PDB file of C-alpha atoms in Angstrom:
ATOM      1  CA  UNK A  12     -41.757 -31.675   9.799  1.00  0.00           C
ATOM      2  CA  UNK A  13     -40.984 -33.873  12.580  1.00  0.00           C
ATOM      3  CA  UNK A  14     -40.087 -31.883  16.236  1.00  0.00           C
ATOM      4  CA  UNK A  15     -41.315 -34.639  18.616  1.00  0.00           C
ATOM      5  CA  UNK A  16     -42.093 -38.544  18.831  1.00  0.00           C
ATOM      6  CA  UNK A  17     -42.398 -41.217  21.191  1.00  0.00           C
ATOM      7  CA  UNK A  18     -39.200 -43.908  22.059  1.00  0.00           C
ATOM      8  CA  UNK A  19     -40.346 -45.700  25.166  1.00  0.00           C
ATOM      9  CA  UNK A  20     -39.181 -49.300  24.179  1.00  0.00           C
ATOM     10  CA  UNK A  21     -35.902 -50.819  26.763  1.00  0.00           C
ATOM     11  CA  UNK A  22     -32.720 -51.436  25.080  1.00  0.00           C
ATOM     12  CA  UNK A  23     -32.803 -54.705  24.714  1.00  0.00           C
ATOM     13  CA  UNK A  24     -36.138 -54.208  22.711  1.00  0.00           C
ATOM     14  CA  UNK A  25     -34.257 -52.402  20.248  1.00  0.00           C
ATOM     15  CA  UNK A  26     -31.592 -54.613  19.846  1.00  0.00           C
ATOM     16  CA  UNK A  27     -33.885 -57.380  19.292  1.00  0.00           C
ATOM     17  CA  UNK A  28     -36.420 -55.471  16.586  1.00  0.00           C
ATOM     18  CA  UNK A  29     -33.489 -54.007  14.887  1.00  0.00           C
ATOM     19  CA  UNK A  30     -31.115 -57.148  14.644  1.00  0.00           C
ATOM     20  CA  UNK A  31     -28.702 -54.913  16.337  1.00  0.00           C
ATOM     21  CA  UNK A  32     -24.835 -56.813  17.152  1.00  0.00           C
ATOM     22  CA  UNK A  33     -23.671 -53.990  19.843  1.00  0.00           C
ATOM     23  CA  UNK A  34     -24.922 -51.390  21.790  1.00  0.00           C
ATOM     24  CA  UNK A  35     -22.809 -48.531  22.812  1.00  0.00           C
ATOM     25  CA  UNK A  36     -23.351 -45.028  24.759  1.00  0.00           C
ATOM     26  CA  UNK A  37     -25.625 -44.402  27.421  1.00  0.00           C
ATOM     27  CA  UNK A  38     -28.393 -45.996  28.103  1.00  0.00           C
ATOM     28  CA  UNK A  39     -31.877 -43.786  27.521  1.00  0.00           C
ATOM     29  CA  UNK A  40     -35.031 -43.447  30.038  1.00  0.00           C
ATOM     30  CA  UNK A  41     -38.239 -44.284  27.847  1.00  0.00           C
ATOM     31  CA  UNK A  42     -39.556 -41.022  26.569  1.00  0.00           C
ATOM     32  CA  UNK A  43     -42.923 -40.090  25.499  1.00  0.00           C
ATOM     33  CA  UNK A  44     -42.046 -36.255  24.458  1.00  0.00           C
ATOM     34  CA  UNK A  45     -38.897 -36.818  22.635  1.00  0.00           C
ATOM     35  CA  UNK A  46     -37.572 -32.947  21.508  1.00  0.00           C
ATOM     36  CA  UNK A  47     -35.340 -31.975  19.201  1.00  0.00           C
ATOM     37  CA  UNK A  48     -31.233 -31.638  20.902  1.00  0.00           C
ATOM     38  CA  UNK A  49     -32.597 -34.685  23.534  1.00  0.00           C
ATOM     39  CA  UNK A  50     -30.512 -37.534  23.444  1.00  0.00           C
ATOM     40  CA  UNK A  51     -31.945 -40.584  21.809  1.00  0.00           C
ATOM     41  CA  UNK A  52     -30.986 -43.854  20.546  1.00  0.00           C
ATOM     42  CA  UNK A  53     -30.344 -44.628  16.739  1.00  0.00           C
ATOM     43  CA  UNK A  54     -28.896 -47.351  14.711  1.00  0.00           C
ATOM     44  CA  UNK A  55     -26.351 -47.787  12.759  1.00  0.00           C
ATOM     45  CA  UNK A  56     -23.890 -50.032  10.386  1.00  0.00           C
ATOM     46  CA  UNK A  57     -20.341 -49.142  10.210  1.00  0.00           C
ATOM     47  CA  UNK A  58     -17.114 -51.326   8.700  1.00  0.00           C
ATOM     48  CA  UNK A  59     -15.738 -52.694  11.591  1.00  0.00           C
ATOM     49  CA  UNK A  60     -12.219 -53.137  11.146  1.00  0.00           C
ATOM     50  CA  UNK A  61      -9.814 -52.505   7.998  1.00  0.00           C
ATOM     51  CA  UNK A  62      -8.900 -56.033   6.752  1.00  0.00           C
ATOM     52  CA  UNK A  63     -11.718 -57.812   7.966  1.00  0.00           C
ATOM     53  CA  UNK A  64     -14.392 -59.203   5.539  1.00  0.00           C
ATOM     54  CA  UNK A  65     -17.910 -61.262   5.972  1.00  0.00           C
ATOM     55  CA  UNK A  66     -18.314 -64.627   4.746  1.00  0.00           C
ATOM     56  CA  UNK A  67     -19.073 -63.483   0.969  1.00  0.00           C
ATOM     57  CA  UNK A  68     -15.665 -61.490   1.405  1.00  0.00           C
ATOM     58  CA  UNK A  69     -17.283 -58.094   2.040  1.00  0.00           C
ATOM     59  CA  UNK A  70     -15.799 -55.925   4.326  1.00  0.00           C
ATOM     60  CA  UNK A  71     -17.069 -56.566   7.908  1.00  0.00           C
ATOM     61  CA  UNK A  72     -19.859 -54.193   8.842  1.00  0.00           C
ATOM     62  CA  UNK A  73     -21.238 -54.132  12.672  1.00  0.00           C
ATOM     63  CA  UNK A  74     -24.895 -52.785  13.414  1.00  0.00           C
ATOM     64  CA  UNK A  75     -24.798 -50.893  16.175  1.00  0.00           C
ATOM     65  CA  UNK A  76     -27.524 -49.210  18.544  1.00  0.00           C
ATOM     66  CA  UNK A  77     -25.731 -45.927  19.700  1.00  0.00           C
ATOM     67  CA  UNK A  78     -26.897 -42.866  21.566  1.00  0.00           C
ATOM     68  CA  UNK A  79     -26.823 -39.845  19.675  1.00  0.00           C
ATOM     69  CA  UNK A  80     -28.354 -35.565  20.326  1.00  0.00           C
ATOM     70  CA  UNK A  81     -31.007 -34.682  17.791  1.00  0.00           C
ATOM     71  CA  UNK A  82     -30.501 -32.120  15.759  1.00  0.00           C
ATOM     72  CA  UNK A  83     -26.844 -32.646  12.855  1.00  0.00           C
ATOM     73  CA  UNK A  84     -24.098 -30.864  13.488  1.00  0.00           C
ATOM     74  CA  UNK A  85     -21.619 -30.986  10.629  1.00  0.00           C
ATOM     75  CA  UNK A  86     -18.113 -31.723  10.819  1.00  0.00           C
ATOM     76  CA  UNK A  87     -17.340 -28.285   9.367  1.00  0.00           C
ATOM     77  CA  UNK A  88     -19.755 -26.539  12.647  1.00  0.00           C
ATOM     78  CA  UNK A  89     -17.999 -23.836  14.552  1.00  0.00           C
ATOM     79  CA  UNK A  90     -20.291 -24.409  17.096  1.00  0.00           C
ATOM     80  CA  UNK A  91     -22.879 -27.181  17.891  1.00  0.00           C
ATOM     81  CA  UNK A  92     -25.696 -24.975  18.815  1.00  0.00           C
ATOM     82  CA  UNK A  93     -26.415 -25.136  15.013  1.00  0.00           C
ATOM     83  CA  UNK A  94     -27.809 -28.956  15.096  1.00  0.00           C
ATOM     84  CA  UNK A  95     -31.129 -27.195  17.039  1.00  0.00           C
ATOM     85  CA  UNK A  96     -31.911 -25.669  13.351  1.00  0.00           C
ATOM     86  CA  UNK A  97     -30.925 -29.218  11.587  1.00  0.00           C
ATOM     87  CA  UNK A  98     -33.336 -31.731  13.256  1.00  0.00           C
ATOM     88  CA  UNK A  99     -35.272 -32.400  10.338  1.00  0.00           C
ATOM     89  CA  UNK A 100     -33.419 -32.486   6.581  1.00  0.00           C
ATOM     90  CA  UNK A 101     -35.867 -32.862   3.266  1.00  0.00           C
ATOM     91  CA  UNK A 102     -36.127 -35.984   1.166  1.00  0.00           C
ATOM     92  CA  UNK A 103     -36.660 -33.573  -2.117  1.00  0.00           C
ATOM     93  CA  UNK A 104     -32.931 -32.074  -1.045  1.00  0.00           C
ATOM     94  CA  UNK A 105     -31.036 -34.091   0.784  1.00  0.00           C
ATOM     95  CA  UNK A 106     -28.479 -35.089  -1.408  1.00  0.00           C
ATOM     96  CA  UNK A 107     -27.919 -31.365  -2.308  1.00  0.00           C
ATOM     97  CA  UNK A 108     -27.715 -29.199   0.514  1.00  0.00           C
ATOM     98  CA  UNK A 109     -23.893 -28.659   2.325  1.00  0.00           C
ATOM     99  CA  UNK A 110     -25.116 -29.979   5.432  1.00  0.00           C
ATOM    100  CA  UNK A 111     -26.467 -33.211   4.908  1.00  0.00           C
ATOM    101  CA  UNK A 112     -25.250 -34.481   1.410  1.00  0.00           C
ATOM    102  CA  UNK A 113     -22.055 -36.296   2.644  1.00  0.00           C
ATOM    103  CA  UNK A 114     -24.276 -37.752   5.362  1.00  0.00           C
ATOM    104  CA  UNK A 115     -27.099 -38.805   3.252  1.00  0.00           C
ATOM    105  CA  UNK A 116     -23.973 -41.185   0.824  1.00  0.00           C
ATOM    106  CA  UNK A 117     -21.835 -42.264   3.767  1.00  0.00           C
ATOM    107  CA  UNK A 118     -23.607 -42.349   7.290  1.00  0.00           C
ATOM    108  CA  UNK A 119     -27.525 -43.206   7.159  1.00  0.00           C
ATOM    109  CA  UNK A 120     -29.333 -44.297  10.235  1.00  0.00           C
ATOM    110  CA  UNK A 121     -32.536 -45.689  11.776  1.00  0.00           C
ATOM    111  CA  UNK A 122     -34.137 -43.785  14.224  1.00  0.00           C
ATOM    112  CA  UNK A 123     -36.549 -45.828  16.462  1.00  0.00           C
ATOM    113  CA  UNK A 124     -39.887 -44.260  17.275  1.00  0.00           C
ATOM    114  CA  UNK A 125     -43.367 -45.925  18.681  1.00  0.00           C
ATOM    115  CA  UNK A 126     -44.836 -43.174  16.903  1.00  0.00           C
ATOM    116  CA  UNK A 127     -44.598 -39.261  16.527  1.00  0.00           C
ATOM    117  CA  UNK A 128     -46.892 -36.384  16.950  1.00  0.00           C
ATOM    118  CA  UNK A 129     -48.339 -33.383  14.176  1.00  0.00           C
ATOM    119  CA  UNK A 130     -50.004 -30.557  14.688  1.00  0.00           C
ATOM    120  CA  UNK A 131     -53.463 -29.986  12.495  1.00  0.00           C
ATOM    121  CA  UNK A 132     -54.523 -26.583  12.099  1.00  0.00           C
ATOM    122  CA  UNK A 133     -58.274 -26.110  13.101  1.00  0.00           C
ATOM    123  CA  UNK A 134     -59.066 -22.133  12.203  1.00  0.00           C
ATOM    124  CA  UNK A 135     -56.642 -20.853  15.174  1.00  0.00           C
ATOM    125  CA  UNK A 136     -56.308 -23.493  16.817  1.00  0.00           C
ATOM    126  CA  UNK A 137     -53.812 -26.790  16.246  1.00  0.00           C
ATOM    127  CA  UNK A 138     -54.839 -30.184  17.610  1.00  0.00           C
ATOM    128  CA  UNK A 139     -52.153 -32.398  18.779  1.00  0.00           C
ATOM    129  CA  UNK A 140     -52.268 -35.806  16.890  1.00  0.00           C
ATOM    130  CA  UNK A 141     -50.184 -39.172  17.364  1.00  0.00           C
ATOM    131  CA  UNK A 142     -49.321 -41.112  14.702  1.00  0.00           C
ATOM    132  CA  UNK A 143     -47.974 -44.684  14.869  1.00  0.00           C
ATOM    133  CA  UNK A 144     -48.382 -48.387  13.384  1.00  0.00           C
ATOM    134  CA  UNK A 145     -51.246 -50.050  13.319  1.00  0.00           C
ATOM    135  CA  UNK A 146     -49.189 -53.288  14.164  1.00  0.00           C
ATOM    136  CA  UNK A 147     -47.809 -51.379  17.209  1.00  0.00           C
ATOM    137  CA  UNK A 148     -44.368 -52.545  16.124  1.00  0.00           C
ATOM    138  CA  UNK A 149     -41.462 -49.655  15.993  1.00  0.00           C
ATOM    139  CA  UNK A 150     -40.999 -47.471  13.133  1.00  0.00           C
ATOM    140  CA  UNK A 151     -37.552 -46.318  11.836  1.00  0.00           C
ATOM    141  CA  UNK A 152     -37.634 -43.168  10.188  1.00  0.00           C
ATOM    142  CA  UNK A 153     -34.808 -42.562   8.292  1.00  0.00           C
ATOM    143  CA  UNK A 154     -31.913 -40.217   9.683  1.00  0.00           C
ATOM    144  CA  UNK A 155     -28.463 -38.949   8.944  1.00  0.00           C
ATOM    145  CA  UNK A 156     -26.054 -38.707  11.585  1.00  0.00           C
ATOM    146  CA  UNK A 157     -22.544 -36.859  11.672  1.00  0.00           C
ATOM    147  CA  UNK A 158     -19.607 -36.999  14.291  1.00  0.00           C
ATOM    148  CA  UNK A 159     -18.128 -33.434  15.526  1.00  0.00           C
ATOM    149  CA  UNK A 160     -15.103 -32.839  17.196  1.00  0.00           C
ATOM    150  CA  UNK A 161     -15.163 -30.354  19.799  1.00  0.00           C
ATOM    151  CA  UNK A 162     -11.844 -28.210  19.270  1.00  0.00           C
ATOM    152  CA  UNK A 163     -12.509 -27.312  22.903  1.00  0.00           C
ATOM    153  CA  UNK A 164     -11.766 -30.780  24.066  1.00  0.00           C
ATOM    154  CA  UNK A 165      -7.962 -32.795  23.601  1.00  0.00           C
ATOM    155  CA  UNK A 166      -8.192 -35.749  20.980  1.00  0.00           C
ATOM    156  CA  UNK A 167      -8.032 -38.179  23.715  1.00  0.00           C
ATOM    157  CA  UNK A 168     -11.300 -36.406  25.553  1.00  0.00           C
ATOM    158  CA  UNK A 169     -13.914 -39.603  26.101  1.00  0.00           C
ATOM    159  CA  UNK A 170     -16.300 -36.296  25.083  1.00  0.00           C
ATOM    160  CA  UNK A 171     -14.355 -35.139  22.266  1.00  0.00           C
ATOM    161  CA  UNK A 172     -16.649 -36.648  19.434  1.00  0.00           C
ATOM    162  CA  UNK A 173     -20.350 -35.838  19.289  1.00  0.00           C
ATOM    163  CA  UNK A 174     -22.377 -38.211  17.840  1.00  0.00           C
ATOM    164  CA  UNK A 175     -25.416 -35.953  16.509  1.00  0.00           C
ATOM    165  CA  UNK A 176     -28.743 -36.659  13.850  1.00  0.00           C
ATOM    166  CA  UNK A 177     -31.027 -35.723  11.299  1.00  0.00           C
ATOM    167  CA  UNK A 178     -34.750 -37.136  10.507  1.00  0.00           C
ATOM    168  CA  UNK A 179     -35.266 -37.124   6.726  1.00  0.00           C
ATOM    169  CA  UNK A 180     -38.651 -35.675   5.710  1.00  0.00           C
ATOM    170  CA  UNK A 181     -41.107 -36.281   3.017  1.00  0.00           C
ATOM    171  CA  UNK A 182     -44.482 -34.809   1.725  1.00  0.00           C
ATOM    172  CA  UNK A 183     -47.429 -36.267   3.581  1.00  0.00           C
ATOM    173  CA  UNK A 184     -49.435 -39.145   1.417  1.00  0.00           C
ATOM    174  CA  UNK A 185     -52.799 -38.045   0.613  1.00  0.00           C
ATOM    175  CA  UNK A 186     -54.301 -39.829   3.344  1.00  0.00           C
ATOM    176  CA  UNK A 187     -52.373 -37.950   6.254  1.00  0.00           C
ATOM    177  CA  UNK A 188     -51.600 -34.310   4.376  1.00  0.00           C
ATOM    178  CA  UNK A 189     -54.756 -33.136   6.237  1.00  0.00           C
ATOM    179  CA  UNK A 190     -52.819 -33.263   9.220  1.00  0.00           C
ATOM    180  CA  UNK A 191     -49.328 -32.126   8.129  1.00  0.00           C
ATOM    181  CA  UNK A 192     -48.279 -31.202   4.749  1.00  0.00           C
ATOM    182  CA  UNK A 193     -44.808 -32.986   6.001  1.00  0.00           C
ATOM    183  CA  UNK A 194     -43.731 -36.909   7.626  1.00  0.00           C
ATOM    184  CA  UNK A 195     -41.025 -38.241   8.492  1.00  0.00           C
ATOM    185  CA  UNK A 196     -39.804 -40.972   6.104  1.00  0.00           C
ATOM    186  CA  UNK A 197     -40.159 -44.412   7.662  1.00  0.00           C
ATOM    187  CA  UNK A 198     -37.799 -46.727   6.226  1.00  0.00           C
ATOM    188  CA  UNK A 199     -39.924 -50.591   6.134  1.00  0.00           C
ATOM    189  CA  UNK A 200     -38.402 -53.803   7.392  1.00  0.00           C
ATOM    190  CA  UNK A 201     -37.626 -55.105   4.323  1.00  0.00           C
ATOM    191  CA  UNK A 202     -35.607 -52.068   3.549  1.00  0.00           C
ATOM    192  CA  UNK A 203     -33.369 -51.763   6.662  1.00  0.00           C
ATOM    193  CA  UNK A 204     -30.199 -53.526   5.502  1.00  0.00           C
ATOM    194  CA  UNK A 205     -30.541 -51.417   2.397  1.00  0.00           C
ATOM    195  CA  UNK A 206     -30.793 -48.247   4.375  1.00  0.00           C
ATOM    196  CA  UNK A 207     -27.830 -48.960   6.468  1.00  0.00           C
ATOM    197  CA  UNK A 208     -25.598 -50.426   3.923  1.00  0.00           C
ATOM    198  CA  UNK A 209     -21.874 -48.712   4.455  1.00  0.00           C
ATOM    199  CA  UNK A 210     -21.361 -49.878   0.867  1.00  0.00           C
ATOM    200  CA  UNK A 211     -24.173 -47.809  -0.864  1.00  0.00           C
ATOM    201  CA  UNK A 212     -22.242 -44.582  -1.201  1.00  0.00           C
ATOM    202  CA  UNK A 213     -22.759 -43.699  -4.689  1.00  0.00           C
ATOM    203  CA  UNK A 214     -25.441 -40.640  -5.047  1.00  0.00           C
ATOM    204  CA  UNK A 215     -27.800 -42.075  -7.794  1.00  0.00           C
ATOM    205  CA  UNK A 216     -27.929 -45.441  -5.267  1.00  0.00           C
ATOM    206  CA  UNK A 217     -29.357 -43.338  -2.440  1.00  0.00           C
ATOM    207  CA  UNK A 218     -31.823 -41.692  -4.826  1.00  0.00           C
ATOM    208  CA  UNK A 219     -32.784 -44.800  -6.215  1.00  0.00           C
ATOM    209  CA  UNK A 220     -33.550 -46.438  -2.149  1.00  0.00           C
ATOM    210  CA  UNK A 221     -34.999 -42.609  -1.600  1.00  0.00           C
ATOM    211  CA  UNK A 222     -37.319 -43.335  -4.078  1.00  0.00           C
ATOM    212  CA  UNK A 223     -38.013 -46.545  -3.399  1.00  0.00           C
ATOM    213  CA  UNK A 224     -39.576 -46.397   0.280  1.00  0.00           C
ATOM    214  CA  UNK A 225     -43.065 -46.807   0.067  1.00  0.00           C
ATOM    215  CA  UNK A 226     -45.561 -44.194   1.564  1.00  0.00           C
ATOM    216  CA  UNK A 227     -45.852 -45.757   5.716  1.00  0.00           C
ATOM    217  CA  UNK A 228     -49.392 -47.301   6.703  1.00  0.00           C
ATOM    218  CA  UNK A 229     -49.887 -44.941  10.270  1.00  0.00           C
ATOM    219  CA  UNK A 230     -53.371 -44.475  12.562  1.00  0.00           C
ATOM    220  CA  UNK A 231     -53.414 -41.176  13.707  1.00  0.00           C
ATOM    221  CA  UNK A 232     -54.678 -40.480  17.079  1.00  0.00           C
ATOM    222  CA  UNK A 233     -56.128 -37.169  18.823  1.00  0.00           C
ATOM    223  CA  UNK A 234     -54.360 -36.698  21.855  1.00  0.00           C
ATOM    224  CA  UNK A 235     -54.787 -33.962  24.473  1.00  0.00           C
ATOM    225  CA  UNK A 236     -52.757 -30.800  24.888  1.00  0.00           C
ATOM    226  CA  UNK A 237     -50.155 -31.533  27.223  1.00  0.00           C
ATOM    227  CA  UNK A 238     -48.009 -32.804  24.861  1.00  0.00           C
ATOM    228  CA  UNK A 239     -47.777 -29.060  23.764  1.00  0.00           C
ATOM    229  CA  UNK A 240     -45.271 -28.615  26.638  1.00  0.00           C
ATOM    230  CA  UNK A 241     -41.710 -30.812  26.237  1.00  0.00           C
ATOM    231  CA  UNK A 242     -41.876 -30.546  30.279  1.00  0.00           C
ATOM    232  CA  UNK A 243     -44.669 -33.244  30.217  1.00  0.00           C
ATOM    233  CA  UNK A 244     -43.815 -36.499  29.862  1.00  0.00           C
ATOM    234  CA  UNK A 245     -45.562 -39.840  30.417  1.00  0.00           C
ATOM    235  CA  UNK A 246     -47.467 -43.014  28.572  1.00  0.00           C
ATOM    236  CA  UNK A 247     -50.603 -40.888  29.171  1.00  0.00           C
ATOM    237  CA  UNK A 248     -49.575 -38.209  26.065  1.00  0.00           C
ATOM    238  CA  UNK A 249     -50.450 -40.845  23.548  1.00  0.00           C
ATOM    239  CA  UNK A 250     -54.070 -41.610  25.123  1.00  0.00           C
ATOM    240  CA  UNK A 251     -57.143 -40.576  23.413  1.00  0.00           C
ATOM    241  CA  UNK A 252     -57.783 -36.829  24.263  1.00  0.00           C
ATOM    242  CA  UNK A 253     -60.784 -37.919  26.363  1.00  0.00           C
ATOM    243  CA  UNK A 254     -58.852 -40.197  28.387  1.00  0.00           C
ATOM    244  CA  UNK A 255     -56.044 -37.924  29.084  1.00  0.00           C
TER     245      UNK A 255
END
């Protein structure tokens, strides 16, 4: 699974690496314990306005970076307190399970991370273990996200929509399964326009892109304990255990 990474880059970072046209919500302080329900940055690519189109003639699509809570709640969710139980959603299922399917054919994101942390059993003990590019460049895993309207709220309410995700997660490659028998996906570069595409909406498309992101090229790092506790937070989480 995946229950806590590492965003630390500025906004304008973001909108640079992901190509990003607008970016909307509150800002977010860098973060070197991100937990799931935080608030977090993600991107993603929306049509912008009925009866516009591109160049080509496609409808107009805007990428956006927008701030959203980790952990889906559905649109159907009596209560949001259920998106602390959907922070993760599984590549093998996704586009069968009530929760995420509509998601996973209509509203795909990025979610930027420097890196992310496992847990590798050791007898009784787990050691903590941060996992990121060997480039140092951002990953994007990739997510799901959902709006929810709070029936509490009037429709006018600025709070009235919640803009809430999901990380999709895969079986660990060979060379990282020692560590965690799960990883988030990481959607490459190449595949980003692809990923966000409000066009693909057609289920044997997404299991076809699914299918097609290769297995990510990650150094793992031991780090010390303190990232155990979500109250700790600082660059010195992702130093070599020894240096901590």
């Amino acid at each position: 699974m995946c229950g806590r990474y590492v965003m630390a880059k500025a906004t304008s970072d973001l909108v640079a690496a992901f190509a990003a046209e607008q970016a909307v919500g509150e800002d977010i302080a860098p973060s070197w314990n991100v937990a799931p329900t935080d608030n977090v940055r993600i991107v993603t690519e929306r049509f912008h306005r009925r009866g516009e189109h591109d160049d080509d003639g496609r409808p107009a699509a805007v990428r956006r970076l927008a701030t959203a809570k980790w952990g889906l709640v559905p649109v159907w969710a009596k209560d949001p307190k259920i998106g602390s139980r959907m922070i993760n959603a599984r590549r093998e299922t996704v586009l069968e399970k009530p929760a995420f399917r509509k998601a996973a054919v209509k509203r795909r994101a990025l979610v930027p991370a420097d890196g992310y942390y496992e847990w590798e059993k050791s007898g009784k003990t787990k050691i903590p273990t941060y996992l990121y590019s060997p480039s140092e460049d951002p990953l994007a895993f990739a997510g799901l996200y959902e709006f929810w309207p709070d029936p509490s709220l009037p429709e006018d309410h600025e709070h009235k929509w919640l803009l809430s995700f999901t990380i999709i997660t895969t079986e660990a490659s060979d060379a990282l399964g020692h560590i965690h028998d799960r990883t988030p996906l990481i959607v490459p570069p190449d595949l980003y326009a692809d990923w966000l595409d409000p066009q693909l909406t057609e289920t044997t498309g997404v299991q076809q892109l699914l299918d097609a992101i290769p297995e990510p090229v990650l150094t793992p790092r031991v780090v010390s304990s303190q990232v155990n506790s979500v109250r700790n937070n600082g660059p010195e989480l992702i130093l070599p255990a020894q240096e901590a």
